[in-house]
Each structure stands twice: as structure tokens, then as C-alpha cells.
């Protein structure tokens, strides 16, 4: 078996008395797309922030391609791409300037930046506006620039927090294609989403987190087989305590 | 419509009240200091109002009609609200975050407009109560005015903000048709920052007109003549003042009454006309603001300003691009430096109160002690004063960008934190990106000052070296304060650090600055006694200061690194 590209070992994070992430352990292999699912406030973003080095864990450790994110942050971060849930870009930089700056941060040679940036800008229909300031871009356009930036240094693993939020169907499809192409090149994609159809159709594997704890970690097909061919939505609701949703919907219908 | 107006106004007032009552920590201290300052302003206003009442008495050398002062007061107040009104109207009508929700709700646009504008009144009225009402009341006491003066006068004063809001509403409804809202927001903040700078410079004018007794009398006479001329101008506000006094005295004054009526039309009438007639214009302006776009600019090679440069240079270029492309930051940067140079130069070069300037004293040798005591007064020699001034000007000019170097990242900080960078690398890049310009500015100012105001060149190289060292150390300090007290959610560039940053920055400036100044001046002072050791003393001074600065740099870098981990990403 190849070396995991990411290993999370007993990761925990507390904020005061509140336990946001509780003893999370999993590993990711090269060349897989893994969906990270969970209800609002389940600990998805906190986990991703710990795995990318944005937030220190209260306990446990994480290794990226064998490098500990806390003790060897530079080696680990050089192998990571990160797309946050909200694309907070420098509004007063032009899109092309932003991407070239990101290239500098990740020590990508300028010629290589141009080589990787141009096709992605073309793919996202951003070439014609690449000279515009980012504060004139819509949320979706900024999201596409952030995604381009995250893939610019050809990272071994890309973390994406809700990558398709605010994107039109065409752009969402392009991102899915981008993820699949990178998976096929041996890269790993780890993304959180609330859209279970995307997870069901795209992911090789899903990890479901609820109240800070991992409640499922399996291939989608295996998970469905284990649960009597239920849909991913039903499995998700069952595991995260949302099976009463049907009753609630019915109740609301009665009230209406 | 009115229940909706009331509901929205209650909401806005509650939110405004919470902004004030939920202030904690340093901000609360700042608020108390502000309140004390307001008490002084109110007292000054009252004293001015009472003093002006003497100009209506027969024994006064300048004779004013009783209505002149209230008229001038109303004119000044209307002029003032004209400036504040545009800012308030623009922010309330087009830049508030709740408009998406309100415009789609079943509420008349007019109700939104009225509620948003009227919700700005309490702040305006509070300002009037502090700045204008004390003068108005004290003047009334001075001239022995009756009850009608106070009642009608206060009504006229308190209606003034409506004029500013109405004009501001009209201008903002026109502006949003041409400019994107975020660009307008930046320009508005920049304009008001410029206005603040202009007022700060205006406040220095009395230095020129009240130099000694003779010029003070001339200035007061000229002011008296000007007021006499102004009081006959047919301005509605001046006539309203005249009408106010006539009504109070139960006399008939046709033009005065017309003035009061015109004033009511200008304020209340104009406001009502705008809110009841401008509903469509507001809605269409808002819709236009939603669809504002900009010209498409494609991928251009000349935008490649980062390619191939070191990380430190790339970070520095990026930071300066963000600063100069944001008009708010540009004005804050240029404005602070302009005030610093202007005010400090006035203090040094311009005679103050007729007693001669510091430099005059210095050149005349009056500040130099004889014999062995000369070492103690060496700091007052012209070259030392000019070096200190150059250091002060360079530091003030660049301390704001230094302190804002990390907060400049705002939420994009997560990009830096997720990248394979050491916090120390970022700190170094940000420090040098400001320290280098600061050092150059220091050197330039000192060199130019030497041509304008000649002083001995013997110690010039020493002054340049220790000055650059101290400039760099002070920039390091500011950058580190920015790391520790970064406010990554800032919207106004003057709020890039949290409130404790300013105080800690000041304290650290003293911790480094006082010993550094002593070390820097000591060799020069001792050389007054033993000139033959001058070179050695200078070298020793540079060495000690360089070592101290190096130690300081290490401490600042460590502090910044620890702060890095605490910053939310």
C-alpha cells in the first residue's frame, strides 16, 4: 500500500469548554476524491483548518505526505492547496496579479505559473477579466480565482471547503471535472459539501462527521451496500440524527 | 407607512445604542476621554457665545446687531451639516447591509428612506448639543433673550441636520448612477479623511495671525470688520437670526420673518420634498448600484510585477499596490505625513507667540551652556534638532503603513497562513517594505533640511547612520504591534489595529526611543568636551545603538511570531 498523503491521528480541538472536533482519525490515499460531510457546526471547517495548519490542534496530530503539519509546517504546506469557504482575496489586486503572487508564495517558477494559470483562466472564462481588480468580481468569479490559485503549484492534496457554493451549474461542473482530472493524475481532493448528490456522484469515499466525531468513513458504494442500498441522503440523515426530518416536514405541511 | 418607519427607526436606534453601551476595554477608556473632550468643547462653545454677546453692547468697539450672532451660528451649522450629511445619507441609503432584505420586503421604499435618514438624527443632534447649543444659549443669556429666543432658536438649530441629510440624499442618489458602490465608499472615506486633514491644518492658522499683541489686535479688528460686512448679506440663515431676535422682542421685522420662513423651507421643507419626491430616484439608484460593472481588462504581461522576484520583494510590492490603489489608505498615508511635517515644522521654524522659534534660540546660542555644561545642552544644537525633526517626520509618515502591514491582509491572511512561509519571513518582508522607504525619507528630509537651514556637516554622516537605525527600529516596533493587535475585519483603514495597539505602540516607542536617543546624542554631547575623541565616540555610539537595535529586532520578531499563531484565519 502506498504512503497516505494525509494522516489525521486523534485530532481534537476545543474552544473553551466546547469540543468542536473530538478525536478524529482518518487517512487519505493518493488519487482519491473524499467528501467530508456533516451538518452545520459539525466540525468540518475546524477539521480542515487543522489539517491545513490554519489552526493548531488541542490534541492529536496530522501529517501531510509524511510531514507533521505542526512540527514541519513548511514541508507539509508546500504540498497542500486550500480553497476556503469564502474567497477572501485582495480586492485591490488584479486577478492575474493575485495568481502570480500566489505563485511566488509557493515558489513556483514564473514560467510555470503562466503555463498553469492560462488554461485554468480560459477554462473558467476569466481570461478576459484577468486584468480587472478582484473587488469588481462576483462571488462566483472570486471563487474560481481562489480555486485556480489553489491548484497553481500542483499540490499533492487540495482541501476545498464548500467549493461549489455560489457557482453557476457550468462552473460547478468545471470544478468537478478539475477535481476528477487531478484525481486521475494521482492527486487527492478532500472537500466538504452539503450537496449530497455531488458527494454521491463524485466521491470515491465519504467521511461523515457529526458533533465533532466521525460517524462514518467508507467508500460510497460500500456504505450504501452496508445500509441496504439507501441513498446517501438517507444514510447521512440517519447518521447525523436527522431521520426525524421527514416527520418535521410533514408537521410543517400540516401547519401550512 | 408610518408604523414601518417607526419599526425600522426603533431597530436602528437600538443597534446604535448597543454600539455605544457594549463598548469594552480600551474603547471604553477612549469613549470616556472623548466625553471629557466634548465637555471642554461645550464649555469653549458657551464661552465663545457669551463673549460674542458683548459685541452687541454700546461700549463694544465693534457693533453687531443682536440677530447677527444667531444668524452666523445658523449659517455655520448649515455649512457643517452639509459636509456630514453626504456621508450619512450615502452610508444609510446605499451602503448599509440590510437593503437587500428591506427592498424585497412589503415596505414602501419611502418608509425605508425616511427611517434610514431619521435614524441618523440622534447623532447629529448630540453633536449640535455639544458644539452649537452651548454657544446659542450662552449668547441668549448674554443679551438677556426671552423664552421665545430659546424655544424657536433651538427648533431652528435642531432642524439643521435635515438640510444636510436632504442635500446628501440628492447627491448620493446621483452619484450611485455613475460609480460602483464600493468605489464610492472608498472615495467618501478618502474625502472625509482629506477634510479632517484640511481642518487640522486650518487649526494652525492662528499661529500666523496671533503672533504678538499688535498682530492679534489687527486680526481681531479685521474679523470685526468682516462680521460687520457679513451681517448685511441677504442669506436666509442670517435673516433668520435677525427674525429670531425680532420675534423674541415682539417686534415686526419683515425680512427677518421671511428669513425664518426661508430657513424652515430650506431645512424641513427641503427634507420633506426629497423624501416624498425622491422615492423613485432612490429605488432606481439602488437598482443601478446593484448592476454596476467595470470595463473588462484581459490578461496583460505588464501586470506581471511579481514574477521572478524574491518572496520578500513580492510581499512588499503586493502591500504597496494595495495601499496606493485604495484612496482611503493613500489619504491616510499622505495626510498623516503632511500634518506631521507641517505642524512640527511650524513649531520649529515659525516664531510662536512672538517669543522666537526653537531654531532661532538654537542658532543664537542662547540654549548653549558654557564650559563643561555644554555637553548637557548639546541636544539643542541646530543639527541635532533638524535630525530629530527628520526622524519624527519620517516615522510619522510611515508608522501608519507599518502598523497596518499585517492587518492589510484582512481575511486574505488565511492565504499567507496556509502557504509554506515562516511567520518571521512575513514579518521581515513587511518590516523592510516600510523600513527602507522610511530610511530613505529620513535621509532625504535631513539632506533637504541641510540646504534650507545650514548646520555643521561634521556630524552629518553620524546623524544619518543613527537616524536610519532608529527609523528601522521604530518601523519594526510598529509592524510588530500590527501583528499583535491586527484587526483583520477592518473596513476603515484608520481601524486596522484594535484599540490597545495605539497605547502599546506608544509605550514601546518610549521603551526603545528614550534610551536610543540618549545613546545617539551622548557621543555628540561628549565630543563637545573632548573634540579630539569625536570619531571614536561616534563609532562607539553607532556600535551601541546597532547592538541595541539588533537586540530590539530579535524581540520584536519573536513577539510577532507568537502573535501570528493567535491570529484567526
mmCIF file with all atom_site columns, C-alpha atoms in Angstrom, chain B residues 125-301:
data_model
loop_
_atom_site.group_PDB
_atom_site.id
_atom_site.type_symbol
_atom_site.label_atom_id
_atom_site.label_alt_id
_atom_site.label_comp_id
_atom_site.label_asym_id
_atom_site.label_entity_id
_atom_site.label_seq_id
_atom_site.pdbx_PDB_ins_code
_atom_site.Cartn_x
_atom_site.Cartn_y
_atom_site.Cartn_z
_atom_site.occupancy
_atom_site.B_iso_or_equiv
_atom_site.pdbx_formal_charge
_atom_site.auth_seq_id
_atom_site.auth_comp_id
_atom_site.auth_asym_id
_atom_site.auth_atom_id
_atom_site.pdbx_PDB_model_num
ATOM 1   C CA . UNK B 1 125 ? -28.468 66.349 17.463  1.00 0.00 ? 125 UNK B CA 1
ATOM 2   C CA . UNK B 1 126 ? -25.953 65.170 20.035  1.00 0.00 ? 126 UNK B CA 1
ATOM 3   C CA . UNK B 1 127 ? -23.204 66.970 18.120  1.00 0.00 ? 127 UNK B CA 1
ATOM 4   C CA . UNK B 1 128 ? -25.287 70.123 17.933  1.00 0.00 ? 128 UNK B CA 1
ATOM 5   C CA . UNK B 1 129 ? -25.984 69.921 21.664  1.00 0.00 ? 129 UNK B CA 1
ATOM 6   C CA . UNK B 1 130 ? -22.248 69.799 22.307  1.00 0.00 ? 130 UNK B CA 1
ATOM 7   C CA . UNK B 1 131 ? -20.964 72.293 19.765  1.00 0.00 ? 131 UNK B CA 1
ATOM 8   C CA . UNK B 1 132 ? -23.652 74.818 18.864  1.00 0.00 ? 132 UNK B CA 1
ATOM 9   C CA . UNK B 1 133 ? -26.320 74.818 21.569  1.00 0.00 ? 133 UNK B CA 1
ATOM 10  C CA . UNK B 1 134 ? -23.991 75.967 24.402  1.00 0.00 ? 134 UNK B CA 1
ATOM 11  C CA . UNK B 1 135 ? -22.907 78.985 22.329  1.00 0.00 ? 135 UNK B CA 1
ATOM 12  C CA . UNK B 1 136 ? -26.506 79.704 21.399  1.00 0.00 ? 136 UNK B CA 1
ATOM 13  C CA . UNK B 1 137 ? -27.786 79.500 24.988  1.00 0.00 ? 137 UNK B CA 1
ATOM 14  C CA . UNK B 1 138 ? -24.843 81.444 26.437  1.00 0.00 ? 138 UNK B CA 1
ATOM 15  C CA . UNK B 1 139 ? -25.318 84.175 23.844  1.00 0.00 ? 139 UNK B CA 1
ATOM 16  C CA . UNK B 1 140 ? -29.017 84.349 24.801  1.00 0.00 ? 140 UNK B CA 1
ATOM 17  C CA . UNK B 1 141 ? -28.062 84.762 28.455  1.00 0.00 ? 141 UNK B CA 1
ATOM 18  C CA . UNK B 1 142 ? -25.537 87.437 27.490  1.00 0.00 ? 142 UNK B CA 1
ATOM 19  C CA . UNK B 1 143 ? -28.051 89.529 25.560  1.00 0.00 ? 143 UNK B CA 1
ATOM 20  C CA . UNK B 1 144 ? -30.868 88.821 28.019  1.00 0.00 ? 144 UNK B CA 1
ATOM 21  C CA . UNK B 1 145 ? -33.060 86.992 25.497  1.00 0.00 ? 145 UNK B CA 1
ATOM 22  C CA . UNK B 1 146 ? -36.583 85.820 26.314  1.00 0.00 ? 146 UNK B CA 1
ATOM 23  C CA . UNK B 1 147 ? -38.196 82.377 26.227  1.00 0.00 ? 147 UNK B CA 1
ATOM 24  C CA . UNK B 1 148 ? -39.151 82.598 22.544  1.00 0.00 ? 148 UNK B CA 1
ATOM 25  C CA . UNK B 1 149 ? -35.467 83.013 21.614  1.00 0.00 ? 149 UNK B CA 1
ATOM 26  C CA . UNK B 1 150 ? -34.614 79.715 23.268  1.00 0.00 ? 150 UNK B CA 1
ATOM 27  C CA . UNK B 1 151 ? -37.619 77.749 22.042  1.00 0.00 ? 151 UNK B CA 1
ATOM 28  C CA . UNK B 1 152 ? -37.677 78.948 18.442  1.00 0.00 ? 152 UNK B CA 1
ATOM 29  C CA . UNK B 1 153 ? -33.890 79.121 18.257  1.00 0.00 ? 153 UNK B CA 1
ATOM 30  C CA . UNK B 1 154 ? -33.431 75.556 19.455  1.00 0.00 ? 154 UNK B CA 1
ATOM 31  C CA . UNK B 1 155 ? -36.067 74.406 16.977  1.00 0.00 ? 155 UNK B CA 1
ATOM 32  C CA . UNK B 1 156 ? -34.200 76.136 14.131  1.00 0.00 ? 156 UNK B CA 1
ATOM 33  C CA . UNK B 1 157 ? -30.890 74.654 15.246  1.00 0.00 ? 157 UNK B CA 1
ATOM 34  C CA . UNK B 1 158 ? -32.237 71.139 15.615  1.00 0.00 ? 158 UNK B CA 1
ATOM 35  C CA . UNK B 1 159 ? -33.840 71.271 12.168  1.00 0.00 ? 159 UNK B CA 1
ATOM 36  C CA . UNK B 1 160 ? -30.456 71.995 10.585  1.00 0.00 ? 160 UNK B CA 1
ATOM 37  C CA . UNK B 1 161 ? -29.386 68.329 10.140  1.00 0.00 ? 161 UNK B CA 1
ATOM 38  C CA . UNK B 1 162 ? -32.392 67.805 7.851   1.00 0.00 ? 162 UNK B CA 1
ATOM 39  C CA . UNK B 1 163 ? -30.810 70.188 5.357   1.00 0.00 ? 163 UNK B CA 1
ATOM 40  C CA . UNK B 1 164 ? -27.566 68.195 5.325   1.00 0.00 ? 164 UNK B CA 1
ATOM 41  C CA . UNK B 1 165 ? -29.386 64.883 5.003   1.00 0.00 ? 165 UNK B CA 1
ATOM 42  C CA . UNK B 1 166 ? -31.596 66.202 2.175   1.00 0.00 ? 166 UNK B CA 1
ATOM 43  C CA . UNK B 1 167 ? -28.657 67.567 0.167   1.00 0.00 ? 167 UNK B CA 1
ATOM 44  C CA . UNK B 1 168 ? -26.657 64.412 0.944   1.00 0.00 ? 168 UNK B CA 1
ATOM 45  C CA . UNK B 1 169 ? -29.540 62.231 -0.242  1.00 0.00 ? 169 UNK B CA 1
ATOM 46  C CA . UNK B 1 170 ? -29.827 64.099 -3.528  1.00 0.00 ? 170 UNK B CA 1
ATOM 47  C CA . UNK B 1 171 ? -26.088 63.960 -4.215  1.00 0.00 ? 171 UNK B CA 1
ATOM 48  C CA . UNK B 1 172 ? -25.767 60.286 -3.270  1.00 0.00 ? 172 UNK B CA 1
ATOM 49  C CA . UNK B 1 173 ? -28.765 59.333 -5.437  1.00 0.00 ? 173 UNK B CA 1
ATOM 50  C CA . UNK B 1 174 ? -26.966 60.967 -8.370  1.00 0.00 ? 174 UNK B CA 1
ATOM 51  C CA . UNK B 1 175 ? -23.518 59.561 -7.581  1.00 0.00 ? 175 UNK B CA 1
ATOM 52  C CA . UNK B 1 176 ? -24.600 55.909 -7.458  1.00 0.00 ? 176 UNK B CA 1
ATOM 53  C CA . UNK B 1 177 ? -25.692 56.213 -11.074 1.00 0.00 ? 177 UNK B CA 1
ATOM 54  C CA . UNK B 1 178 ? -22.107 56.728 -12.224 1.00 0.00 ? 178 UNK B CA 1
ATOM 55  C CA . UNK B 1 179 ? -19.862 54.999 -9.741  1.00 0.00 ? 179 UNK B CA 1
ATOM 56  C CA . UNK B 1 180 ? -19.878 51.494 -8.231  1.00 0.00 ? 180 UNK B CA 1
ATOM 57  C CA . UNK B 1 181 ? -20.894 51.495 -4.578  1.00 0.00 ? 181 UNK B CA 1
ATOM 58  C CA . UNK B 1 182 ? -17.608 50.079 -3.232  1.00 0.00 ? 182 UNK B CA 1
ATOM 59  C CA . UNK B 1 183 ? -15.629 52.710 -5.162  1.00 0.00 ? 183 UNK B CA 1
ATOM 60  C CA . UNK B 1 184 ? -17.931 55.424 -3.779  1.00 0.00 ? 184 UNK B CA 1
ATOM 61  C CA . UNK B 1 185 ? -17.413 54.094 -0.285  1.00 0.00 ? 185 UNK B CA 1
ATOM 62  C CA . UNK B 1 186 ? -13.639 54.349 -0.673  1.00 0.00 ? 186 UNK B CA 1
ATOM 63  C CA . UNK B 1 187 ? -13.820 57.809 -2.187  1.00 0.00 ? 187 UNK B CA 1
ATOM 64  C CA . UNK B 1 188 ? -16.171 59.032 0.507   1.00 0.00 ? 188 UNK B CA 1
ATOM 65  C CA . UNK B 1 189 ? -13.872 57.822 3.286   1.00 0.00 ? 189 UNK B CA 1
ATOM 66  C CA . UNK B 1 190 ? -10.901 59.370 1.498   1.00 0.00 ? 190 UNK B CA 1
ATOM 67  C CA . UNK B 1 191 ? -12.732 62.681 1.056   1.00 0.00 ? 191 UNK B CA 1
ATOM 68  C CA . UNK B 1 192 ? -13.613 62.884 4.723   1.00 0.00 ? 192 UNK B CA 1
ATOM 69  C CA . UNK B 1 193 ? -10.080 61.979 5.714   1.00 0.00 ? 193 UNK B CA 1
ATOM 70  C CA . UNK B 1 194 ? -8.875  64.831 3.469   1.00 0.00 ? 194 UNK B CA 1
ATOM 71  C CA . UNK B 1 195 ? -11.403 67.122 5.094   1.00 0.00 ? 195 UNK B CA 1
ATOM 72  C CA . UNK B 1 196 ? -10.035 66.173 8.527   1.00 0.00 ? 196 UNK B CA 1
ATOM 73  C CA . UNK B 1 197 ? -6.517  66.995 7.332   1.00 0.00 ? 197 UNK B CA 1
ATOM 74  C CA . UNK B 1 198 ? -7.699  70.329 5.947   1.00 0.00 ? 198 UNK B CA 1
ATOM 75  C CA . UNK B 1 199 ? -9.345  71.185 9.281   1.00 0.00 ? 199 UNK B CA 1
ATOM 76  C CA . UNK B 1 200 ? -6.196  70.145 11.179  1.00 0.00 ? 200 UNK B CA 1
ATOM 77  C CA . UNK B 1 201 ? -4.157  72.497 9.011   1.00 0.00 ? 201 UNK B CA 1
ATOM 78  C CA . UNK B 1 202 ? -6.736  75.277 9.378   1.00 0.00 ? 202 UNK B CA 1
ATOM 79  C CA . UNK B 1 203 ? -6.397  74.916 13.133  1.00 0.00 ? 203 UNK B CA 1
ATOM 80  C CA . UNK B 1 204 ? -2.763  76.006 12.732  1.00 0.00 ? 204 UNK B CA 1
ATOM 81  C CA . UNK B 1 205 ? -3.736  79.321 11.154  1.00 0.00 ? 205 UNK B CA 1
ATOM 82  C CA . UNK B 1 206 ? -3.994  81.276 14.458  1.00 0.00 ? 206 UNK B CA 1
ATOM 83  C CA . UNK B 1 207 ? -0.202  80.793 14.767  1.00 0.00 ? 207 UNK B CA 1
ATOM 84  C CA . UNK B 1 208 ? 0.161   83.186 11.835  1.00 0.00 ? 208 UNK B CA 1
ATOM 85  C CA . UNK B 1 209 ? -2.390  85.769 12.964  1.00 0.00 ? 209 UNK B CA 1
ATOM 86  C CA . UNK B 1 210 ? -1.829  85.900 16.716  1.00 0.00 ? 210 UNK B CA 1
ATOM 87  C CA . UNK B 1 211 ? 1.948   86.177 16.793  1.00 0.00 ? 211 UNK B CA 1
ATOM 88  C CA . UNK B 1 212 ? 2.140   89.172 19.158  1.00 0.00 ? 212 UNK B CA 1
ATOM 89  C CA . UNK B 1 213 ? -0.114  91.812 20.663  1.00 0.00 ? 213 UNK B CA 1
ATOM 90  C CA . UNK B 1 214 ? -0.004  94.039 17.595  1.00 0.00 ? 214 UNK B CA 1
ATOM 91  C CA . UNK B 1 215 ? -0.928  91.328 15.087  1.00 0.00 ? 215 UNK B CA 1
ATOM 92  C CA . UNK B 1 216 ? -3.590  89.995 17.474  1.00 0.00 ? 216 UNK B CA 1
ATOM 93  C CA . UNK B 1 217 ? -5.311  93.411 17.605  1.00 0.00 ? 217 UNK B CA 1
ATOM 94  C CA . UNK B 1 218 ? -5.074  93.730 13.815  1.00 0.00 ? 218 UNK B CA 1
ATOM 95  C CA . UNK B 1 219 ? -6.584  90.259 13.370  1.00 0.00 ? 219 UNK B CA 1
ATOM 96  C CA . UNK B 1 220 ? -9.457  90.989 15.753  1.00 0.00 ? 220 UNK B CA 1
ATOM 97  C CA . UNK B 1 221 ? -10.176 94.298 14.022  1.00 0.00 ? 221 UNK B CA 1
ATOM 98  C CA . UNK B 1 222 ? -10.199 92.600 10.623  1.00 0.00 ? 222 UNK B CA 1
ATOM 99  C CA . UNK B 1 223 ? -12.519 89.904 11.965  1.00 0.00 ? 223 UNK B CA 1
ATOM 100 C CA . UNK B 1 224 ? -14.848 92.578 13.367  1.00 0.00 ? 224 UNK B CA 1
ATOM 101 C CA . UNK B 1 225 ? -14.964 94.354 10.013  1.00 0.00 ? 225 UNK B CA 1
ATOM 102 C CA . UNK B 1 226 ? -15.650 91.104 8.219   1.00 0.00 ? 226 UNK B CA 1
ATOM 103 C CA . UNK B 1 227 ? -18.522 90.241 10.564  1.00 0.00 ? 227 UNK B CA 1
ATOM 104 C CA . UNK B 1 228 ? -19.994 93.755 10.091  1.00 0.00 ? 228 UNK B CA 1
ATOM 105 C CA . UNK B 1 229 ? -19.912 93.213 6.347   1.00 0.00 ? 229 UNK B CA 1
ATOM 106 C CA . UNK B 1 230 ? -21.290 89.680 6.583   1.00 0.00 ? 230 UNK B CA 1
ATOM 107 C CA . UNK B 1 231 ? -24.273 90.671 8.720   1.00 0.00 ? 231 UNK B CA 1
ATOM 108 C CA . UNK B 1 232 ? -25.738 92.690 5.841   1.00 0.00 ? 232 UNK B CA 1
ATOM 109 C CA . UNK B 1 233 ? -25.607 89.774 3.381   1.00 0.00 ? 233 UNK B CA 1
ATOM 110 C CA . UNK B 1 234 ? -29.080 88.581 2.286   1.00 0.00 ? 234 UNK B CA 1
ATOM 111 C CA . UNK B 1 235 ? -28.535 84.968 3.381   1.00 0.00 ? 235 UNK B CA 1
ATOM 112 C CA . UNK B 1 236 ? -31.656 83.167 4.689   1.00 0.00 ? 236 UNK B CA 1
ATOM 113 C CA . UNK B 1 237 ? -29.731 81.954 7.735   1.00 0.00 ? 237 UNK B CA 1
ATOM 114 C CA . UNK B 1 238 ? -28.540 85.457 8.652   1.00 0.00 ? 238 UNK B CA 1
ATOM 115 C CA . UNK B 1 239 ? -32.021 86.862 8.116   1.00 0.00 ? 239 UNK B CA 1
ATOM 116 C CA . UNK B 1 240 ? -33.441 84.021 10.229  1.00 0.00 ? 240 UNK B CA 1
ATOM 117 C CA . UNK B 1 241 ? -31.159 85.081 13.080  1.00 0.00 ? 241 UNK B CA 1
ATOM 118 C CA . UNK B 1 242 ? -32.441 88.616 12.722  1.00 0.00 ? 242 UNK B CA 1
ATOM 119 C CA . UNK B 1 243 ? -36.055 87.369 12.597  1.00 0.00 ? 243 UNK B CA 1
ATOM 120 C CA . UNK B 1 244 ? -35.494 85.226 15.667  1.00 0.00 ? 244 UNK B CA 1
ATOM 121 C CA . UNK B 1 245 ? -34.393 88.200 17.758  1.00 0.00 ? 245 UNK B CA 1
ATOM 122 C CA . UNK B 1 246 ? -37.245 90.343 16.402  1.00 0.00 ? 246 UNK B CA 1
ATOM 123 C CA . UNK B 1 247 ? -39.871 87.716 17.285  1.00 0.00 ? 247 UNK B CA 1
ATOM 124 C CA . UNK B 1 248 ? -38.323 87.326 20.728  1.00 0.00 ? 248 UNK B CA 1
ATOM 125 C CA . UNK B 1 249 ? -38.616 91.091 21.238  1.00 0.00 ? 249 UNK B CA 1
ATOM 126 C CA . UNK B 1 250 ? -42.251 91.075 19.880  1.00 0.00 ? 250 UNK B CA 1
ATOM 127 C CA . UNK B 1 251 ? -41.210 93.349 17.016  1.00 0.00 ? 251 UNK B CA 1
ATOM 128 C CA . UNK B 1 252 ? -42.170 93.108 13.360  1.00 0.00 ? 252 UNK B CA 1
ATOM 129 C CA . UNK B 1 253 ? -39.245 92.629 11.014  1.00 0.00 ? 253 UNK B CA 1
ATOM 130 C CA . UNK B 1 254 ? -40.431 91.670 7.517   1.00 0.00 ? 254 UNK B CA 1
ATOM 131 C CA . UNK B 1 255 ? -37.090 90.423 6.076   1.00 0.00 ? 255 UNK B CA 1
ATOM 132 C CA . UNK B 1 256 ? -36.352 88.683 9.374   1.00 0.00 ? 256 UNK B CA 1
ATOM 133 C CA . UNK B 1 257 ? -39.653 86.834 9.314   1.00 0.00 ? 257 UNK B CA 1
ATOM 134 C CA . UNK B 1 258 ? -39.079 85.909 5.690   1.00 0.00 ? 258 UNK B CA 1
ATOM 135 C CA . UNK B 1 259 ? -35.671 84.631 6.738   1.00 0.00 ? 259 UNK B CA 1
ATOM 136 C CA . UNK B 1 260 ? -37.207 82.354 9.382   1.00 0.00 ? 260 UNK B CA 1
ATOM 137 C CA . UNK B 1 261 ? -39.694 81.061 6.816   1.00 0.00 ? 261 UNK B CA 1
ATOM 138 C CA . UNK B 1 262 ? -36.955 80.529 4.226   1.00 0.00 ? 262 UNK B CA 1
ATOM 139 C CA . UNK B 1 263 ? -34.878 78.665 6.813   1.00 0.00 ? 263 UNK B CA 1
ATOM 140 C CA . UNK B 1 264 ? -37.827 76.384 7.639   1.00 0.00 ? 264 UNK B CA 1
ATOM 141 C CA . UNK B 1 265 ? -38.316 75.719 3.930   1.00 0.00 ? 265 UNK B CA 1
ATOM 142 C CA . UNK B 1 266 ? -34.597 75.023 3.446   1.00 0.00 ? 266 UNK B CA 1
ATOM 143 C CA . UNK B 1 267 ? -34.467 72.502 6.238   1.00 0.00 ? 267 UNK B CA 1
ATOM 144 C CA . UNK B 1 268 ? -37.817 70.845 6.951   1.00 0.00 ? 268 UNK B CA 1
ATOM 145 C CA . UNK B 1 269 ? -39.395 71.737 3.599   1.00 0.00 ? 269 UNK B CA 1
ATOM 146 C CA . UNK B 1 270 ? -36.446 70.579 1.530   1.00 0.00 ? 270 UNK B CA 1
ATOM 147 C CA . UNK B 1 271 ? -36.149 67.348 3.510   1.00 0.00 ? 271 UNK B CA 1
ATOM 148 C CA . UNK B 1 272 ? -39.843 66.543 3.052   1.00 0.00 ? 272 UNK B CA 1
ATOM 149 C CA . UNK B 1 273 ? -39.622 67.349 -0.650  1.00 0.00 ? 273 UNK B CA 1
ATOM 150 C CA . UNK B 1 274 ? -36.669 64.993 -1.082  1.00 0.00 ? 274 UNK B CA 1
ATOM 151 C CA . UNK B 1 275 ? -38.149 62.054 0.832   1.00 0.00 ? 275 UNK B CA 1
ATOM 152 C CA . UNK B 1 276 ? -41.610 62.402 -0.660  1.00 0.00 ? 276 UNK B CA 1
ATOM 153 C CA . UNK B 1 277 ? -40.452 63.210 -4.173  1.00 0.00 ? 277 UNK B CA 1
ATOM 154 C CA . UNK B 1 278 ? -37.310 61.134 -4.421  1.00 0.00 ? 278 UNK B CA 1
ATOM 155 C CA . UNK B 1 279 ? -38.692 57.657 -3.801  1.00 0.00 ? 279 UNK B CA 1
ATOM 156 C CA . UNK B 1 280 ? -38.397 56.535 -7.423  1.00 0.00 ? 280 UNK B CA 1
ATOM 157 C CA . UNK B 1 281 ? -34.982 58.076 -7.777  1.00 0.00 ? 281 UNK B CA 1
ATOM 158 C CA . UNK B 1 282 ? -33.799 56.227 -4.672  1.00 0.00 ? 282 UNK B CA 1
ATOM 159 C CA . UNK B 1 283 ? -35.111 52.882 -5.848  1.00 0.00 ? 283 UNK B CA 1
ATOM 160 C CA . UNK B 1 284 ? -33.723 53.288 -9.366  1.00 0.00 ? 284 UNK B CA 1
ATOM 161 C CA . UNK B 1 285 ? -30.391 54.444 -7.891  1.00 0.00 ? 285 UNK B CA 1
ATOM 162 C CA . UNK B 1 286 ? -30.265 51.386 -5.674  1.00 0.00 ? 286 UNK B CA 1
ATOM 163 C CA . UNK B 1 287 ? -31.069 49.081 -8.596  1.00 0.00 ? 287 UNK B CA 1
ATOM 164 C CA . UNK B 1 288 ? -28.426 50.793 -10.700 1.00 0.00 ? 288 UNK B CA 1
ATOM 165 C CA . UNK B 1 289 ? -25.921 50.298 -7.888  1.00 0.00 ? 289 UNK B CA 1
ATOM 166 C CA . UNK B 1 290 ? -26.636 46.554 -7.942  1.00 0.00 ? 290 UNK B CA 1
ATOM 167 C CA . UNK B 1 291 ? -25.756 46.222 -11.609 1.00 0.00 ? 291 UNK B CA 1
ATOM 168 C CA . UNK B 1 292 ? -22.711 48.496 -11.756 1.00 0.00 ? 292 UNK B CA 1
ATOM 169 C CA . UNK B 1 293 ? -19.881 46.800 -13.586 1.00 0.00 ? 293 UNK B CA 1
ATOM 170 C CA . UNK B 1 294 ? -16.488 47.810 -14.885 1.00 0.00 ? 294 UNK B CA 1
ATOM 171 C CA . UNK B 1 295 ? -14.662 47.662 -18.208 1.00 0.00 ? 295 UNK B CA 1
ATOM 172 C CA . UNK B 1 296 ? -13.213 44.224 -18.930 1.00 0.00 ? 296 UNK B CA 1
ATOM 173 C CA . UNK B 1 297 ? -9.431  44.065 -18.940 1.00 0.00 ? 297 UNK B CA 1
ATOM 174 C CA . UNK B 1 298 ? -7.732  40.904 -20.085 1.00 0.00 ? 298 UNK B CA 1
ATOM 175 C CA . UNK B 1 299 ? -4.533  39.152 -19.157 1.00 0.00 ? 299 UNK B CA 1
ATOM 176 C CA . UNK B 1 300 ? -1.653  41.587 -19.652 1.00 0.00 ? 300 UNK B CA 1
ATOM 177 C CA . UNK B 1 301 ? 2.060   40.923 -19.456 1.00 0.00 ? 301 UNK B CA 1
#
